[in-house]
Amino acid sequence: MLTKRENLLETIRGGKPDRFVNQYEAFDIIREDPYTLKYPDPNPGELDVKTGWGVTKTWPRDLPGAFPIHDEAHIVCKDIAAWKDYVKAPPAVYPEEAWEAAVRHAESVDRKEKFAMAFIAPGVFEQCHYLLEIQNCMMAFYEEPEAMHELIDYITDWEIQYAEQICKYMKPDGLFHHDDWGSQISTFISPEMFGEFYLPAYKKIYSCYRENGVELIVHHSDSYAATLVPYMIDMGIDIWQGVMTSNNIPELIQKYGPQISFMGGIDSASIDHPGWTKEEVRREVQRACRECGKLYFIPGASQGLPLSTFEGVYEATSEEIDAVSREMF
């Protein structure tokens, strides 16, 4: 029997997996890095938590994640043309002792069994609209493109500095990076605009991780982003996690399978809700696995961590993936 890590590699390389990769089973996600410890995201039910970038986030209970507050009092960057007056990056370099918890976690990972995964959230696009507010951010691409390029470069430079620290101390062999690039039915910006503004940033960031020993790059975007897959391949993503059913996943696998793999296929909203049932979970898992097949596909809910909004949903999904593996392999 293959280890969880071996089975994942067989799946994404078009080899001979002996079962479906079961959601996040091959990832040990490390979240004890100094930035995360100093500026933790809110937990469910926690309100008004400030990030290192000055963004105020809140997580009302029974919602799927934390979101920034964007009333006039809380928008960080009130004028993109003057972004340097508003946006101040947190430290990207920390003393060695600040990395001790992350190093202990990384060293505890059995790397024959799992990948030791660094974790970054939010990504470059999300950081932009966290700072600006989403509508202001969308308009700024048209009205102040030069300033947007400058802000993206500023965020990217911070990410690269921090990536170098992560790789120096934690020595991860995987990266799990968040950045939602669309709604359920469309990307937030056109593919052409994405290529202009964000492709160069991500090529720099993911190249930095590759050059520092990271073998596996997983990017989370629980959205429609099918039109961005060529850019994902170009920037070096191995697995797009969070891929929703609106993307026509079987078609993407057929077209791009050898170059990138797809993790998801089960929209969280379809199973992770009040009154969820095991029958719903079973139906969605069976559909996803039979539609998408054994290679270049990892079944799981679209949510961007190994958890669920409502208790028991994640575990029930894992049980059903194991069951369909026994049927199909």
Short mmCIF file of N, CA and C in Angstrom, two decimals, residues 26-126:
data_model
loop_
_atom_site.label_atom_id
_atom_site.label_comp_id
_atom_site.label_asym_id
_atom_site.label_seq_id
_atom_site.Cartn_x
_atom_site.Cartn_y
_atom_site.Cartn_z
N ALA A 26 -2.67 14.00 2.77
CA ALA A 26 -1.23 13.98 2.46
C ALA A 26 -0.53 15.27 2.87
N PHE A 27 -1.26 16.20 3.48
CA PHE A 27 -0.70 17.51 3.86
C PHE A 27 -0.66 17.66 5.37
N ASP A 28 0.47 18.05 5.89
CA ASP A 28 0.57 18.48 7.29
C ASP A 28 0.82 19.98 7.24
N ILE A 29 -0.21 20.77 7.47
CA ILE A 29 -0.16 22.22 7.29
C ILE A 29 0.36 22.88 8.55
N ILE A 30 1.43 23.65 8.39
CA ILE A 30 2.13 24.26 9.53
C ILE A 30 1.70 25.72 9.65
N ARG A 31 1.11 26.06 10.79
CA ARG A 31 0.57 27.41 10.98
C ARG A 31 1.12 28.07 12.26
N GLU A 32 2.32 27.64 12.66
CA GLU A 32 2.94 28.23 13.85
C GLU A 32 4.08 29.18 13.50
N ASP A 33 4.08 29.67 12.25
CA ASP A 33 5.11 30.63 11.86
C ASP A 33 4.89 31.94 12.62
N PRO A 34 5.91 32.78 12.75
CA PRO A 34 5.79 33.95 13.62
C PRO A 34 4.76 34.97 13.20
N TYR A 35 4.56 35.18 11.89
CA TYR A 35 3.52 36.13 11.48
C TYR A 35 2.15 35.62 11.91
N THR A 36 1.87 34.34 11.66
CA THR A 36 0.57 33.78 12.01
C THR A 36 0.34 33.80 13.51
N LEU A 37 1.39 33.52 14.29
CA LEU A 37 1.24 33.55 15.74
C LEU A 37 1.01 34.97 16.26
N LYS A 38 1.65 35.94 15.63
CA LYS A 38 1.49 37.32 16.07
C LYS A 38 0.17 37.92 15.62
N TYR A 39 -0.29 37.53 14.43
CA TYR A 39 -1.52 38.08 13.87
C TYR A 39 -2.46 36.95 13.47
N PRO A 40 -2.98 36.20 14.43
CA PRO A 40 -3.84 35.07 14.06
C PRO A 40 -5.18 35.54 13.50
N ASP A 41 -5.70 34.76 12.56
CA ASP A 41 -7.04 35.03 12.04
C ASP A 41 -8.06 34.80 13.16
N PRO A 42 -9.21 35.45 13.07
CA PRO A 42 -10.26 35.17 14.05
C PRO A 42 -10.75 33.74 13.94
N ASN A 43 -11.17 33.19 15.06
CA ASN A 43 -11.85 31.91 15.09
C ASN A 43 -13.34 32.13 14.91
N PRO A 44 -14.11 31.09 14.62
CA PRO A 44 -15.56 31.28 14.48
C PRO A 44 -16.15 31.95 15.72
N GLY A 45 -16.90 33.00 15.49
CA GLY A 45 -17.50 33.74 16.59
C GLY A 45 -16.69 34.92 17.07
N GLU A 46 -15.43 35.06 16.58
CA GLU A 46 -14.60 36.19 16.99
C GLU A 46 -14.79 37.35 16.01
N LEU A 47 -14.86 38.56 16.57
CA LEU A 47 -15.13 39.75 15.77
C LEU A 47 -13.99 40.75 15.91
N ASP A 48 -13.79 41.55 14.88
CA ASP A 48 -12.89 42.72 14.94
C ASP A 48 -11.46 42.35 15.34
N VAL A 49 -10.85 41.47 14.56
CA VAL A 49 -9.46 41.07 14.77
C VAL A 49 -8.62 41.73 13.68
N LYS A 50 -7.54 42.40 14.07
CA LYS A 50 -6.74 43.17 13.12
C LYS A 50 -5.55 42.36 12.64
N THR A 51 -5.31 42.39 11.32
CA THR A 51 -4.15 41.71 10.73
C THR A 51 -2.92 42.59 10.83
N GLY A 52 -1.78 42.04 10.46
CA GLY A 52 -0.54 42.80 10.46
C GLY A 52 -0.53 43.93 9.45
N TRP A 53 -1.43 43.87 8.47
CA TRP A 53 -1.55 44.92 7.46
C TRP A 53 -2.57 45.98 7.86
N GLY A 54 -3.16 45.83 9.03
CA GLY A 54 -4.13 46.81 9.51
C GLY A 54 -5.55 46.55 9.10
N VAL A 55 -5.81 45.41 8.45
CA VAL A 55 -7.16 45.05 8.02
C VAL A 55 -7.91 44.46 9.21
N THR A 56 -9.15 44.89 9.42
CA THR A 56 -9.98 44.35 10.49
C THR A 56 -10.87 43.25 9.93
N LYS A 57 -10.78 42.05 10.52
CA LYS A 57 -11.55 40.90 10.05
C LYS A 57 -12.52 40.43 11.13
N THR A 58 -13.57 39.78 10.69
CA THR A 58 -14.58 39.28 11.61
C THR A 58 -15.08 37.93 11.11
N TRP A 59 -15.46 37.04 12.04
CA TRP A 59 -15.97 35.73 11.66
C TRP A 59 -17.24 35.42 12.46
N PRO A 60 -18.39 35.86 11.96
CA PRO A 60 -19.65 35.50 12.63
C PRO A 60 -19.83 33.99 12.63
N ARG A 61 -20.34 33.47 13.71
CA ARG A 61 -20.50 32.02 13.85
C ARG A 61 -21.43 31.48 12.75
N ASP A 62 -21.13 30.26 12.30
CA ASP A 62 -21.89 29.55 11.27
C ASP A 62 -21.73 30.12 9.87
N LEU A 63 -20.74 31.00 9.68
CA LEU A 63 -20.34 31.39 8.34
C LEU A 63 -19.04 30.66 7.99
N PRO A 64 -18.73 30.48 6.69
CA PRO A 64 -17.62 29.60 6.31
C PRO A 64 -16.23 30.18 6.49
N GLY A 65 -16.11 31.45 6.88
CA GLY A 65 -14.77 31.99 7.04
C GLY A 65 -14.81 33.42 7.54
N ALA A 66 -13.60 33.96 7.79
CA ALA A 66 -13.48 35.34 8.24
C ALA A 66 -13.44 36.28 7.05
N PHE A 67 -13.98 37.48 7.22
CA PHE A 67 -14.04 38.46 6.14
C PHE A 67 -13.65 39.83 6.66
N PRO A 68 -13.07 40.67 5.81
CA PRO A 68 -12.70 42.02 6.25
C PRO A 68 -13.90 42.93 6.39
N ILE A 69 -13.81 43.86 7.32
CA ILE A 69 -14.83 44.89 7.49
C ILE A 69 -14.44 46.09 6.63
N HIS A 70 -15.40 46.58 5.84
CA HIS A 70 -15.07 47.63 4.88
C HIS A 70 -16.02 48.81 4.94
N ASP A 71 -16.43 49.20 6.13
CA ASP A 71 -17.09 50.49 6.21
C ASP A 71 -16.02 51.58 6.17
N GLU A 72 -16.44 52.82 6.09
CA GLU A 72 -15.50 53.91 5.89
C GLU A 72 -14.44 53.97 6.98
N ALA A 73 -14.82 53.62 8.17
CA ALA A 73 -13.87 53.71 9.29
C ALA A 73 -12.79 52.63 9.23
N HIS A 74 -13.06 51.53 8.53
CA HIS A 74 -12.14 50.39 8.57
C HIS A 74 -11.35 50.17 7.28
N ILE A 75 -11.70 50.82 6.17
CA ILE A 75 -10.91 50.65 4.95
C ILE A 75 -9.50 51.18 5.19
N VAL A 76 -8.51 50.37 4.93
CA VAL A 76 -7.12 50.78 5.20
C VAL A 76 -6.65 51.79 4.17
N CYS A 77 -6.76 51.44 2.90
CA CYS A 77 -6.27 52.32 1.82
C CYS A 77 -7.44 53.07 1.22
N LYS A 78 -7.58 54.33 1.57
CA LYS A 78 -8.73 55.11 1.16
C LYS A 78 -8.54 55.79 -0.20
N ASP A 79 -7.31 55.74 -0.73
CA ASP A 79 -7.02 56.37 -2.03
C ASP A 79 -5.87 55.60 -2.67
N ILE A 80 -6.17 54.82 -3.69
CA ILE A 80 -5.14 53.99 -4.31
C ILE A 80 -4.00 54.83 -4.87
N ALA A 81 -4.32 56.04 -5.35
CA ALA A 81 -3.26 56.89 -5.91
C ALA A 81 -2.25 57.31 -4.85
N ALA A 82 -2.68 57.28 -3.59
CA ALA A 82 -1.80 57.64 -2.47
C ALA A 82 -1.57 56.43 -1.56
N TRP A 83 -1.48 55.25 -2.13
CA TRP A 83 -1.44 54.03 -1.32
C TRP A 83 -0.26 54.01 -0.36
N LYS A 84 0.85 54.64 -0.72
CA LYS A 84 2.02 54.63 0.16
C LYS A 84 1.76 55.35 1.48
N ASP A 85 0.79 56.24 1.49
CA ASP A 85 0.44 56.95 2.72
C ASP A 85 -0.38 56.09 3.67
N TYR A 86 -0.97 55.02 3.15
CA TYR A 86 -1.89 54.22 3.95
C TYR A 86 -1.37 52.82 4.27
N VAL A 87 -0.68 52.20 3.33
CA VAL A 87 -0.34 50.78 3.43
C VAL A 87 1.06 50.63 4.00
N LYS A 88 1.16 49.96 5.13
CA LYS A 88 2.43 49.69 5.78
C LYS A 88 2.54 48.19 6.04
N ALA A 89 3.49 47.55 5.39
CA ALA A 89 3.65 46.10 5.55
C ALA A 89 4.15 45.77 6.94
N PRO A 90 3.74 44.65 7.48
CA PRO A 90 4.31 44.18 8.75
C PRO A 90 5.73 43.67 8.54
N PRO A 91 6.46 43.38 9.60
CA PRO A 91 7.81 42.82 9.42
C PRO A 91 7.76 41.51 8.64
N ALA A 92 8.73 41.32 7.77
CA ALA A 92 8.87 40.06 7.04
C ALA A 92 10.00 39.21 7.58
N VAL A 93 10.83 39.78 8.43
CA VAL A 93 11.98 39.09 8.99
C VAL A 93 11.83 39.03 10.51
N TYR A 94 11.98 37.82 11.06
CA TYR A 94 11.83 37.59 12.49
C TYR A 94 13.07 36.89 13.03
N PRO A 95 13.38 37.08 14.31
CA PRO A 95 14.55 36.40 14.88
C PRO A 95 14.37 34.89 14.90
N GLU A 96 15.48 34.20 14.96
CA GLU A 96 15.45 32.73 14.89
C GLU A 96 14.54 32.11 15.95
N GLU A 97 14.56 32.67 17.16
CA GLU A 97 13.76 32.07 18.22
C GLU A 97 12.26 32.18 17.95
N ALA A 98 11.85 33.15 17.12
CA ALA A 98 10.43 33.27 16.80
C ALA A 98 9.94 32.12 15.93
N TRP A 99 10.86 31.40 15.32
CA TRP A 99 10.50 30.30 14.43
C TRP A 99 10.50 28.94 15.13
N GLU A 100 10.76 28.91 16.42
CA GLU A 100 10.95 27.62 17.10
C GLU A 100 9.73 26.72 17.01
N ALA A 101 8.53 27.26 17.22
CA ALA A 101 7.33 26.41 17.17
C ALA A 101 7.12 25.83 15.77
N ALA A 102 7.32 26.65 14.75
CA ALA A 102 7.16 26.17 13.38
C ALA A 102 8.21 25.12 13.03
N VAL A 103 9.43 25.34 13.48
CA VAL A 103 10.50 24.38 13.21
C VAL A 103 10.19 23.04 13.88
N ARG A 104 9.72 23.08 15.13
CA ARG A 104 9.37 21.83 15.83
C ARG A 104 8.29 21.08 15.06
N HIS A 105 7.29 21.78 14.61
CA HIS A 105 6.22 21.13 13.85
C HIS A 105 6.78 20.54 12.55
N ALA A 106 7.55 21.34 11.83
CA ALA A 106 8.09 20.87 10.55
C ALA A 106 8.97 19.64 10.74
N GLU A 107 9.77 19.63 11.77
CA GLU A 107 10.67 18.50 12.01
C GLU A 107 9.93 17.26 12.48
N SER A 108 8.71 17.43 12.98
CA SER A 108 7.93 16.28 13.46
C SER A 108 7.22 15.54 12.33
N VAL A 109 7.17 16.15 11.14
CA VAL A 109 6.42 15.55 10.03
C VAL A 109 7.21 14.39 9.44
N ASP A 110 6.56 13.24 9.31
CA ASP A 110 7.13 12.10 8.61
C ASP A 110 6.99 12.37 7.11
N ARG A 111 8.08 12.76 6.49
CA ARG A 111 7.99 13.22 5.10
C ARG A 111 7.93 12.07 4.09
N LYS A 112 8.00 10.85 4.56
CA LYS A 112 7.67 9.73 3.69
C LYS A 112 6.15 9.56 3.61
N GLU A 113 5.46 10.03 4.65
CA GLU A 113 4.02 9.88 4.73
C GLU A 113 3.26 11.11 4.24
N LYS A 114 3.78 12.31 4.56
CA LYS A 114 3.07 13.55 4.24
C LYS A 114 4.04 14.63 3.79
N PHE A 115 3.48 15.65 3.17
CA PHE A 115 4.23 16.87 2.87
C PHE A 115 4.13 17.83 4.05
N ALA A 116 5.25 18.43 4.43
CA ALA A 116 5.25 19.51 5.42
C ALA A 116 4.93 20.80 4.69
N MET A 117 3.73 21.33 4.91
CA MET A 117 3.20 22.40 4.08
C MET A 117 3.28 23.75 4.80
N ALA A 118 4.00 24.69 4.21
CA ALA A 118 3.89 26.08 4.64
C ALA A 118 2.51 26.60 4.23
N PHE A 119 2.04 27.61 4.94
CA PHE A 119 0.69 28.12 4.71
C PHE A 119 0.72 29.64 4.59
N ILE A 120 0.13 30.17 3.52
CA ILE A 120 0.06 31.61 3.31
C ILE A 120 -1.38 32.00 2.95
N ALA A 121 -1.92 32.94 3.69
CA ALA A 121 -3.23 33.52 3.39
C ALA A 121 -3.31 34.88 4.09
N PRO A 122 -3.88 35.88 3.44
CA PRO A 122 -4.41 35.87 2.09
C PRO A 122 -3.30 36.01 1.05
N GLY A 123 -3.67 35.76 -0.20
CA GLY A 123 -2.72 35.92 -1.30
C GLY A 123 -2.69 37.35 -1.80
N VAL A 124 -2.04 37.56 -2.92
CA VAL A 124 -1.76 38.91 -3.41
C VAL A 124 -3.05 39.62 -3.83
N PHE A 125 -3.91 38.94 -4.58
CA PHE A 125 -5.16 39.57 -5.00
C PHE A 125 -6.03 39.89 -3.79
N GLU A 126 -6.21 38.90 -2.91
CA GLU A 126 -7.04 39.15 -1.73
C GLU A 126 -6.48 40.26 -0.86
#
